[in-house]
Amino acid sequence: IFTIMTALPPDRVLDYKGAYLNYLEMAPYMTMCQDRFVLPAQEFAKCTLPPMMEQAHPWEGICCKYYNQLVNKMRQPVNVVTWSRDGKWVITGSSNGELVRWGGIGSGSVIGQLSENMVSPQPEAVRAIVWARTEQYFLSGDNSGLVKLGNDAMTIIETFKEHSQSIRDITISPTDKKFATCSDDQTVIVWDVTTGKRENTFLRHGSNVRCCDWHPTKSLLVSAGKDKQIMFWDPRQPENILGTMFCHHQTVTRAKWNKNGNWLLTGSNDRSIKVLDFRMMKEFQVFKKHEKEVTAITWHPIHETMFTSGGGDAQLCFWNIGDESPIFFLEESHEGSIWDLAFHPLGHLLASASNDTSTKLWIRPKPGDGKDLIITKVLPSQFKQGNIPIPSDYQSFPSHQSLTPDQQNQTRKFFCFIQVK
């Protein structure tokens, strides 16, 4: 299948909407897109595909182009941000206790221009928000140790109170029937959603517990905190520790399981990020770029080896396992510390919450956006496109208007190649 490129009118779009139309149109004829390559020129914006069709190209999931900013009516630092499982809503939690739902993703309209649906303000700052996989309920925790359960209409159904100090993280089991909360009171509590009662309590940490995460498929919890210990334990038998690792020199602020269930991503106040292999119980790779503490990390939902980090230095870094340096980074993405990061379920949009009272949305740069947003990679040695040679200086194409007349004619003749079954 071949598609002739034509110029696109300048427009402010939420990613390239045509990427998913291209996928639906080409899916019956495609196997893998490993041989595809799109030149950084505006004509090739129509040739883009969603991240799920670019499994061999992790850099296609980098959301480094600023799109929009969400600001509450009452300007307060935004502590947490998350997406609903269907990707239609983004929910933010602020230091004044507000939970705000922003809509418009599903219809493709600009986020932030729709009305806000808020839960009545809580007396304490919101510290954690998580949606159930079935989208039937969400959980939030605040500074007072109170856990609230709400539905998709942003209505509070039930509250839980067992912690004596601030809740730091909440995680839900793969079945959505259990959830766990960690707190500054040095405990991790496992709850039953149906009864609302506490089932087990983990008491082996010697200081504040800053993060916890449930394994994506197994009855396994990981927790870490100020005592620098990363502990693995069974929520059914919290008295038995399955393993303990000491990998960081200071407080462990974040811990996230990879969807493959083998890798654990951790961030710390010692400014380092580490990937741990749970099967061997040792470090897999260390990443260093942030100048201050690492305060937010998240895996990409589509690309297994890619993750994003944010820190107290307001840097936003995109990493790929196997590469020592970031694939791409933004030095001043916010005016304050980045407290939380969350990818859209489709992987084409990133939300970042910051101490500067704003939540920013980042999208993938489309071809021709500029040299500062181009992610350059080496072409396959045997790459061919209808016997038309690729210009040797393709990496310096900031836009179609800057090309020479010969290069413009050549890109007009350039075709999008797809491997056919």
CSV table of C-alpha atoms in Angstrom, one decimal:
chain,number,residue,atom,x,y,z
A,1,ILE,CA,0.0,0.0,0.0
A,2,PHE,CA,1.3,3.4,-0.9
A,3,THR,CA,0.1,6.8,0.1
A,4,ILE,CA,1.0,10.1,-1.5
A,5,MET,CA,1.9,12.9,0.9
A,6,THR,CA,0.1,16.3,0.7
A,7,ALA,CA,0.7,19.4,2.7
A,8,LEU,CA,-1.4,19.9,5.9
A,9,PRO,CA,-2.9,23.2,6.8
A,10,PRO,CA,-1.6,24.7,10.1
A,11,ASP,CA,-3.9,23.7,12.9
A,12,ARG,CA,-3.8,23.2,16.7
A,13,VAL,CA,-4.7,19.6,17.1
A,14,LEU,CA,-4.7,17.1,20.0
A,15,ASP,CA,-2.1,14.8,18.6
A,16,TYR,CA,-2.8,13.8,15.0
A,17,LYS,CA,-6.3,12.5,14.9
A,18,GLY,CA,-5.7,10.8,11.6
A,19,ALA,CA,-3.3,8.4,13.2
A,20,TYR,CA,-6.1,6.2,14.5
A,21,LEU,CA,-8.0,6.5,11.2
A,22,ASN,CA,-4.8,5.4,9.4
A,23,TYR,CA,-4.6,2.4,11.7
A,24,LEU,CA,-8.2,1.3,11.1
A,25,GLU,CA,-7.8,1.7,7.4
A,26,MET,CA,-4.4,-0.1,7.2
A,27,ALA,CA,-4.8,-2.8,9.9
A,28,PRO,CA,-6.2,-5.6,7.6
A,29,TYR,CA,-3.0,-5.3,5.4
A,30,MET,CA,-0.4,-4.8,8.1
A,31,THR,CA,1.8,-7.1,10.1
A,32,MET,CA,4.5,-4.9,11.8
A,33,CYS,CA,5.7,-1.4,11.1
A,34,GLN,CA,9.4,-2.0,11.7
A,35,ASP,CA,10.3,-0.9,8.2
A,36,ARG,CA,8.3,2.4,8.3
A,37,PHE,CA,10.1,5.7,8.7
A,38,VAL,CA,8.5,9.2,8.5
A,39,LEU,CA,10.6,12.2,7.5
A,40,PRO,CA,10.4,15.3,9.8
A,41,ALA,CA,8.4,17.3,7.3
A,42,GLN,CA,4.8,18.4,7.4
A,43,GLU,CA,3.7,16.2,4.5
A,44,PHE,CA,4.4,13.1,6.6
A,45,ALA,CA,2.0,14.0,9.4
A,46,LYS,CA,-0.7,12.0,7.6
A,47,CYS,CA,1.5,8.9,7.7
A,48,THR,CA,1.7,8.7,11.5
A,49,LEU,CA,0.2,5.8,13.5
A,50,PRO,CA,-0.8,5.4,17.1
A,51,PRO,CA,1.9,4.2,19.6
A,52,MET,CA,0.4,0.7,19.8
A,53,MET,CA,1.4,0.2,16.1
A,54,GLU,CA,4.9,1.5,16.7
A,55,GLN,CA,6.1,-1.2,19.1
A,56,ALA,CA,9.5,-1.3,17.5
A,57,HIS,CA,10.0,2.4,17.9
A,58,PRO,CA,9.8,3.5,21.6
A,59,TRP,CA,10.6,7.1,20.7
A,60,GLU,CA,7.2,7.4,18.9
A,61,GLY,CA,5.6,7.5,22.4
A,62,ILE,CA,7.5,10.6,23.6
A,63,CYS,CA,5.1,13.3,24.6
A,64,CYS,CA,7.3,16.4,24.7
A,65,LYS,CA,5.2,19.0,22.9
A,66,TYR,CA,3.3,21.4,25.1
A,67,TYR,CA,-0.5,21.3,24.4
A,68,ASN,CA,-2.5,22.9,27.1
A,69,GLN,CA,-2.6,23.9,30.8
A,70,LEU,CA,-5.2,23.1,33.4
A,71,VAL,CA,-5.6,25.6,36.2
A,72,ASN,CA,-8.2,25.4,39.0
A,73,LYS,CA,-10.3,28.4,40.0
A,74,MET,CA,-8.6,28.3,43.4
A,75,ARG,CA,-4.9,28.2,42.6
A,76,GLN,CA,-3.2,25.6,44.8
A,77,PRO,CA,-0.3,23.2,44.2
A,78,VAL,CA,-1.5,20.1,42.3
A,79,ASN,CA,-0.3,17.0,44.1
A,80,VAL,CA,-1.7,14.1,42.0
A,81,VAL,CA,-3.1,13.5,38.5
A,82,THR,CA,-4.6,10.4,36.9
A,83,TRP,CA,-6.6,9.3,33.9
A,84,SER,CA,-9.8,7.3,33.9
A,85,ARG,CA,-9.4,3.9,32.4
A,86,ASP,CA,-11.3,4.8,29.2
A,87,GLY,CA,-9.2,8.0,28.8
A,88,LYS,CA,-12.2,10.3,28.7
A,89,TRP,CA,-11.3,12.2,31.9
A,90,VAL,CA,-8.3,13.5,33.7
A,91,ILE,CA,-8.6,14.0,37.5
A,92,THR,CA,-6.4,16.2,39.6
A,93,GLY,CA,-6.1,16.6,43.4
A,94,SER,CA,-4.9,19.8,45.0
A,95,SER,CA,-3.4,20.9,48.3
A,96,ASN,CA,-6.7,22.6,49.3
A,97,GLY,CA,-8.6,19.3,49.1
A,98,GLU,CA,-10.2,19.7,45.7
A,99,LEU,CA,-10.8,16.9,43.3
A,100,VAL,CA,-11.4,18.2,39.8
A,101,ARG,CA,-12.4,16.2,36.7
A,102,TRP,CA,-11.5,17.6,33.3
A,103,GLY,CA,-13.3,16.3,30.2
A,104,GLY,CA,-13.2,16.4,26.5
A,105,ILE,CA,-10.6,13.7,25.6
A,106,GLY,CA,-12.9,11.2,24.1
A,107,SER,CA,-14.5,13.7,21.7
A,108,GLY,CA,-11.1,15.3,20.8
A,109,SER,CA,-12.0,18.8,21.9
A,110,VAL,CA,-9.6,21.0,23.8
A,111,ILE,CA,-9.3,19.9,27.4
A,112,GLY,CA,-10.0,22.5,30.1
A,113,GLN,CA,-12.7,24.5,28.2
A,114,LEU,CA,-15.4,22.2,29.5
A,115,SER,CA,-17.1,22.7,32.9
A,116,GLU,CA,-15.4,21.3,36.0
A,117,ASN,CA,-17.1,18.6,38.2
A,118,MET,CA,-15.7,18.8,41.7
A,119,VAL,CA,-16.2,16.7,44.7
A,120,SER,CA,-16.9,18.9,47.8
A,121,PRO,CA,-13.5,20.1,49.1
A,122,GLN,CA,-11.9,17.9,51.6
A,123,PRO,CA,-10.4,19.5,54.8
A,124,GLU,CA,-6.9,18.2,53.9
A,125,ALA,CA,-4.7,18.1,50.9
A,126,VAL,CA,-5.2,15.2,48.4
A,127,ARG,CA,-2.2,12.9,48.3
A,128,ALA,CA,-3.2,10.0,46.2
A,129,ILE,CA,-5.8,9.1,43.5
A,130,VAL,CA,-6.3,5.8,41.7
A,131,TRP,CA,-9.0,4.4,39.4
A,132,ALA,CA,-10.2,0.8,39.5
A,133,ARG,CA,-9.6,-1.3,36.4
A,134,THR,CA,-13.3,-1.8,35.9
A,135,GLU,CA,-13.9,2.0,36.1
A,136,GLN,CA,-16.6,1.5,38.7
A,137,TYR,CA,-15.0,3.4,41.4
A,138,PHE,CA,-11.9,5.5,42.4
A,139,LEU,CA,-10.1,6.0,45.7
A,140,SER,CA,-8.4,9.1,47.1
A,141,GLY,CA,-6.4,9.7,50.2
A,142,ASP,CA,-5.6,12.9,52.1
A,143,ASN,CA,-3.3,14.4,54.7
A,144,SER,CA,-5.5,13.3,57.6
A,145,GLY,CA,-5.3,9.6,56.8
A,146,LEU,CA,-8.9,9.4,55.4
A,147,VAL,CA,-9.6,7.3,52.4
A,148,LYS,CA,-12.6,8.1,50.2
A,149,LEU,CA,-14.3,5.8,47.7
A,150,GLY,CA,-16.2,7.5,44.9
A,151,ASN,CA,-18.0,6.6,41.6
A,152,ASP,CA,-17.5,7.8,38.0
A,153,ALA,CA,-20.0,10.7,38.7
A,154,MET,CA,-17.5,12.1,41.2
A,155,THR,CA,-19.8,11.3,44.2
A,156,ILE,CA,-18.3,10.0,47.5
A,157,ILE,CA,-19.9,6.7,48.4
A,158,GLU,CA,-17.9,5.6,51.5
A,159,THR,CA,-15.0,6.6,53.7
A,160,PHE,CA,-12.3,4.6,55.5
A,161,LYS,CA,-10.3,5.8,58.4
A,162,GLU,CA,-7.5,3.7,60.0
A,163,HIS,CA,-4.3,5.7,59.4
A,164,SER,CA,-3.2,8.2,62.0
A,165,GLN,CA,-1.1,10.3,59.6
A,166,SER,CA,-1.0,11.4,56.0
A,167,ILE,CA,-1.6,8.8,53.3
A,168,ARG,CA,1.2,8.7,50.7
A,169,ASP,CA,0.0,6.2,48.1
A,170,ILE,CA,-2.9,3.9,47.2
A,171,THR,CA,-2.8,0.8,44.9
A,172,ILE,CA,-5.6,-1.6,43.8
A,173,SER,CA,-5.3,-5.4,43.3
A,174,PRO,CA,-5.7,-6.9,39.8
A,175,THR,CA,-9.2,-8.1,40.7
A,176,ASP,CA,-10.4,-4.7,42.0
A,177,LYS,CA,-11.6,-6.4,45.2
A,178,LYS,CA,-8.8,-5.3,47.4
A,179,PHE,CA,-6.6,-2.2,47.8
A,180,ALA,CA,-3.7,-1.1,49.9
A,181,THR,CA,-2.7,2.2,51.4
A,182,CYS,CA,0.6,3.4,52.9
A,183,SER,CA,1.1,6.2,55.3
A,184,ASP,CA,3.5,8.3,57.3
A,185,ASP,CA,2.5,6.3,60.3
A,186,GLN,CA,4.9,3.6,59.1
A,187,THR,CA,2.1,1.1,58.1
A,188,VAL,CA,0.7,-0.4,55.0
A,189,ILE,CA,-3.0,-1.5,55.3
A,190,VAL,CA,-4.8,-4.0,53.0
A,191,TRP,CA,-8.5,-3.3,52.7
A,192,ASP,CA,-11.6,-5.2,51.3
A,193,VAL,CA,-13.6,-3.0,48.9
A,194,THR,CA,-16.9,-4.8,49.5
A,195,THR,CA,-16.9,-4.7,53.3
A,196,GLY,CA,-14.8,-1.6,53.7
A,197,LYS,CA,-12.9,-3.3,56.5
A,198,ARG,CA,-9.2,-3.7,57.2
A,199,GLU,CA,-7.9,-7.2,56.5
A,200,ASN,CA,-4.1,-7.0,57.2
A,201,THR,CA,-1.5,-4.5,58.4
A,202,PHE,CA,2.2,-4.5,57.4
A,203,LEU,CA,4.3,-3.1,60.3
A,204,ARG,CA,7.9,-3.9,59.2
A,205,HIS,CA,9.0,-0.5,58.0
A,206,GLY,CA,11.0,1.6,60.4
A,207,SER,CA,9.9,5.0,59.2
A,208,ASN,CA,7.5,6.8,56.9
A,209,VAL,CA,6.2,4.6,54.0
A,210,ARG,CA,6.2,6.8,50.9
A,211,CYS,CA,5.0,4.4,48.1
A,212,CYS,CA,3.4,1.0,47.5
A,213,ASP,CA,2.3,-0.9,44.4
A,214,TRP,CA,0.4,-4.1,43.7
A,215,HIS,CA,1.9,-6.6,41.2
A,216,PRO,CA,-0.1,-6.5,37.9
A,217,THR,CA,-1.0,-10.2,38.1
A,218,LYS,CA,0.0,-11.8,41.4
A,219,SER,CA,-0.7,-11.5,45.1
A,220,LEU,CA,2.4,-9.5,45.7
A,221,LEU,CA,2.9,-6.0,47.2
A,222,VAL,CA,6.0,-3.8,47.2
A,223,SER,CA,6.5,-0.9,49.6
A,224,ALA,CA,9.3,1.5,50.3
A,225,GLY,CA,9.9,4.7,52.2
A,226,LYS,CA,12.2,6.8,54.3
A,227,ASP,CA,14.1,3.8,55.8
A,228,LYS,CA,15.5,3.2,52.3
A,229,GLN,CA,14.2,-0.4,52.3
A,230,ILE,CA,12.3,-1.9,49.4
A,231,MET,CA,10.2,-4.7,50.7
A,232,PHE,CA,8.3,-7.4,48.8
A,233,TRP,CA,5.5,-9.2,50.8
A,234,ASP,CA,2.3,-11.2,50.4
A,235,PRO,CA,-0.8,-9.2,51.3
A,236,ARG,CA,-2.4,-12.4,52.7
A,237,GLN,CA,0.5,-13.0,55.1
A,238,PRO,CA,2.1,-9.6,55.9
A,239,GLU,CA,4.2,-11.1,58.6
A,240,ASN,CA,6.3,-13.0,56.1
A,241,ILE,CA,8.6,-10.8,54.0
A,242,LEU,CA,9.5,-12.3,50.6
A,243,GLY,CA,12.5,-10.1,50.0
A,244,THR,CA,14.2,-6.9,50.9
A,245,MET,CA,16.5,-4.7,48.8
A,246,PHE,CA,18.7,-1.7,49.7
A,247,CYS,CA,19.3,0.2,46.5
A,248,HIS,CA,19.1,3.9,47.3
A,249,HIS,CA,21.1,6.1,49.7
A,250,GLN,CA,18.1,8.3,50.7
A,251,THR,CA,14.3,8.1,50.9
A,252,VAL,CA,12.6,6.0,48.2
A,253,THR,CA,9.9,8.3,46.9
A,254,ARG,CA,8.3,6.1,44.1
A,255,ALA,CA,8.0,2.4,43.1
A,256,LYS,CA,6.1,1.2,40.0
A,257,TRP,CA,5.8,-2.3,38.6
A,258,ASN,CA,6.2,-2.8,34.9
A,259,LYS,CA,3.3,-4.5,33.1
A,260,ASN,CA,5.5,-7.5,32.4
A,261,GLY,CA,5.6,-8.2,36.2
A,262,ASN,CA,9.4,-8.6,36.3
A,263,TRP,CA,10.8,-5.1,36.5
A,264,LEU,CA,10.3,-2.6,39.3
A,265,LEU,CA,11.0,1.1,38.7
A,266,THR,CA,12.1,3.2,41.7
A,267,GLY,CA,12.9,6.8,42.3
A,268,SER,CA,14.7,8.4,45.3
A,269,ASN,CA,15.8,11.6,46.9
A,270,ASP,CA,19.4,10.6,46.0
A,271,ARG,CA,18.5,11.9,42.4
A,272,SER,CA,18.7,8.4,40.9
A,273,ILE,CA,16.2,6.1,39.1
A,274,LYS,CA,16.8,2.4,39.2
A,275,VAL,CA,15.2,-0.6,37.4
A,276,LEU,CA,15.2,-3.7,39.6
A,277,ASP,CA,14.8,-7.3,38.3
A,278,PHE,CA,12.5,-9.1,40.8
A,279,ARG,CA,13.5,-12.5,39.4
A,280,MET,CA,17.1,-12.0,40.4
A,281,MET,CA,16.6,-9.5,43.2
A,282,LYS,CA,19.2,-7.1,42.0
A,283,GLU,CA,19.6,-3.8,40.1
A,284,PHE,CA,19.1,-4.0,36.3
A,285,GLN,CA,20.1,-0.4,35.3
A,286,VAL,CA,20.7,3.0,36.9
A,287,PHE,CA,19.6,6.3,35.4
A,288,LYS,CA,21.0,9.7,36.5
A,289,LYS,CA,20.0,13.1,35.0
A,290,HIS,CA,18.0,15.0,37.6
A,291,GLU,CA,19.7,17.6,39.7
A,292,LYS,CA,17.3,17.3,42.6
A,293,GLU,CA,15.2,14.6,44.1
A,294,VAL,CA,13.1,12.3,41.8
A,295,THR,CA,9.4,13.0,42.7
A,296,ALA,CA,7.4,11.3,39.9
A,297,ILE,CA,7.9,8.3,37.6
A,298,THR,CA,5.5,6.4,35.3
A,299,TRP,CA,5.8,3.6,32.8
A,300,HIS,CA,4.5,4.1,29.2
A,301,PRO,CA,1.3,2.1,28.8
A,302,ILE,CA,2.3,0.8,25.3
A,303,HIS,CA,6.1,0.7,25.1
A,304,GLU,CA,7.3,-1.8,27.7
A,305,THR,CA,10.9,-0.4,27.9
A,306,MET,CA,10.0,3.3,28.1
A,307,PHE,CA,9.3,5.5,31.1
A,308,THR,CA,9.1,9.1,32.1
A,309,SER,CA,10.4,10.9,35.2
A,310,GLY,CA,10.0,14.3,36.9
A,311,GLY,CA,11.8,15.9,39.8
A,312,GLY,CA,12.3,18.8,42.1
A,313,ASP,CA,14.3,20.5,39.4
A,314,ALA,CA,11.2,20.7,37.1
A,315,GLN,CA,12.9,18.5,34.5
A,316,LEU,CA,10.8,16.1,32.5
A,317,CYS,CA,12.9,13.2,31.2
A,318,PHE,CA,12.0,10.4,28.8
A,319,TRP,CA,14.0,7.2,29.2
A,320,ASN,CA,14.4,3.9,27.4
A,321,ILE,CA,15.9,0.8,29.1
A,322,GLY,CA,19.3,0.1,27.6
A,323,ASP,CA,20.1,3.7,27.0
A,324,GLU,CA,22.2,5.5,29.6
A,325,SER,CA,21.1,9.0,28.8
A,326,PRO,CA,17.5,10.3,28.3
A,327,ILE,CA,16.0,9.9,24.8
A,328,PHE,CA,14.6,13.4,25.3
A,329,PHE,CA,14.3,15.9,28.2
A,330,LEU,CA,12.7,19.3,28.9
A,331,GLU,CA,14.7,21.4,31.4
A,332,GLU,CA,12.0,23.8,32.5
A,333,SER,CA,8.7,22.0,31.8
A,334,HIS,CA,7.2,23.6,35.0
A,335,GLU,CA,8.0,26.5,37.3
A,336,GLY,CA,8.1,24.2,40.3
A,337,SER,CA,8.6,20.6,41.4
A,338,ILE,CA,6.7,18.0,39.4
A,339,TRP,CA,4.7,15.9,41.9
A,340,ASP,CA,3.0,13.4,39.6
A,341,LEU,CA,2.9,12.1,36.0
A,342,ALA,CA,0.2,10.1,34.2
A,343,PHE,CA,0.0,8.8,30.6
A,344,HIS,CA,-3.3,8.5,28.7
A,345,PRO,CA,-4.2,4.8,28.3
A,346,LEU,CA,-3.5,5.0,24.5
A,347,GLY,CA,0.0,6.5,25.2
A,348,HIS,CA,-0.3,9.6,23.0
A,349,LEU,CA,-0.8,12.1,25.8
A,350,LEU,CA,1.0,12.9,29.1
A,351,ALA,CA,-0.3,14.9,32.1
A,352,SER,CA,2.1,16.4,34.6
A,353,ALA,CA,1.0,17.9,38.0
A,354,SER,CA,3.3,20.5,39.6
A,355,ASN,CA,3.8,22.7,42.6
A,356,ASP,CA,3.3,25.7,40.4
A,357,THR,CA,-0.5,25.2,40.7
A,358,SER,CA,-0.9,23.9,37.2
A,359,THR,CA,-1.4,20.6,35.3
A,360,LYS,CA,0.1,20.5,31.9
A,361,LEU,CA,-0.7,18.3,29.0
A,362,TRP,CA,2.0,17.1,26.6
A,363,ILE,CA,1.4,15.5,23.2
A,364,ARG,CA,3.7,13.8,20.6
A,365,PRO,CA,5.3,16.2,18.2
A,366,LYS,CA,4.2,15.8,14.6
A,367,PRO,CA,6.6,15.9,11.7
A,368,GLY,CA,7.8,19.4,10.9
A,369,ASP,CA,7.2,20.9,14.4
A,370,GLY,CA,10.9,22.0,14.7
A,371,LYS,CA,14.4,20.8,15.3
A,372,ASP,CA,14.0,21.0,19.1
A,373,LEU,CA,11.2,18.5,19.1
A,374,ILE,CA,12.7,16.0,16.5
A,375,ILE,CA,13.7,12.6,17.9
A,376,THR,CA,16.4,11.5,15.5
A,377,LYS,CA,17.3,7.8,15.0
A,378,VAL,CA,19.5,6.0,12.5
A,379,LEU,CA,17.7,4.5,9.6
A,380,PRO,CA,18.0,0.8,8.9
A,381,SER,CA,20.8,0.1,6.5
A,382,GLN,CA,18.6,-1.8,4.0
A,383,PHE,CA,15.7,0.7,4.1
A,384,LYS,CA,14.3,1.4,0.7
A,385,GLN,CA,11.2,3.4,-0.4
A,386,GLY,CA,10.2,2.6,-4.0
A,387,ASN,CA,13.9,2.9,-5.1
A,388,ILE,CA,13.8,6.6,-4.1
A,389,PRO,CA,17.0,7.5,-2.1
A,390,ILE,CA,16.6,9.1,1.3
A,391,PRO,CA,18.3,12.5,1.6
A,392,SER,CA,21.5,12.3,3.5
A,393,ASP,CA,20.7,15.3,5.7
A,394,TYR,CA,17.2,14.1,6.7
A,395,GLN,CA,18.0,14.7,10.4
A,396,SER,CA,18.3,18.5,9.8
A,397,PHE,CA,14.7,18.9,8.4
A,398,PRO,CA,12.9,21.3,10.8
A,399,SER,CA,10.0,21.8,8.4
A,400,HIS,CA,9.0,21.5,4.8
A,401,GLN,CA,9.3,25.2,4.1
A,402,SER,CA,13.1,25.1,5.0
A,403,LEU,CA,13.9,22.5,2.4
A,404,THR,CA,15.5,23.2,-0.9
A,405,PRO,CA,13.3,23.0,-4.1
A,406,ASP,CA,15.0,19.6,-4.9
A,407,GLN,CA,14.3,18.3,-1.5
A,408,GLN,CA,10.7,19.4,-1.6
A,409,ASN,CA,10.2,17.7,-4.9
A,410,GLN,CA,11.8,14.5,-3.5
A,411,THR,CA,9.6,14.5,-0.4
A,412,ARG,CA,6.5,15.0,-2.6
A,413,LYS,CA,7.4,11.8,-4.4
A,414,PHE,CA,8.2,10.0,-1.2
A,415,PHE,CA,5.8,7.2,-0.3
A,416,CYS,CA,4.8,5.6,3.0
A,417,PHE,CA,5.8,2.0,2.9
A,418,ILE,CA,3.9,-0.7,4.9
A,419,GLN,CA,4.8,-4.3,5.1
A,420,VAL,CA,2.0,-6.3,3.5
A,421,LYS,CA,1.0,-9.8,4.5
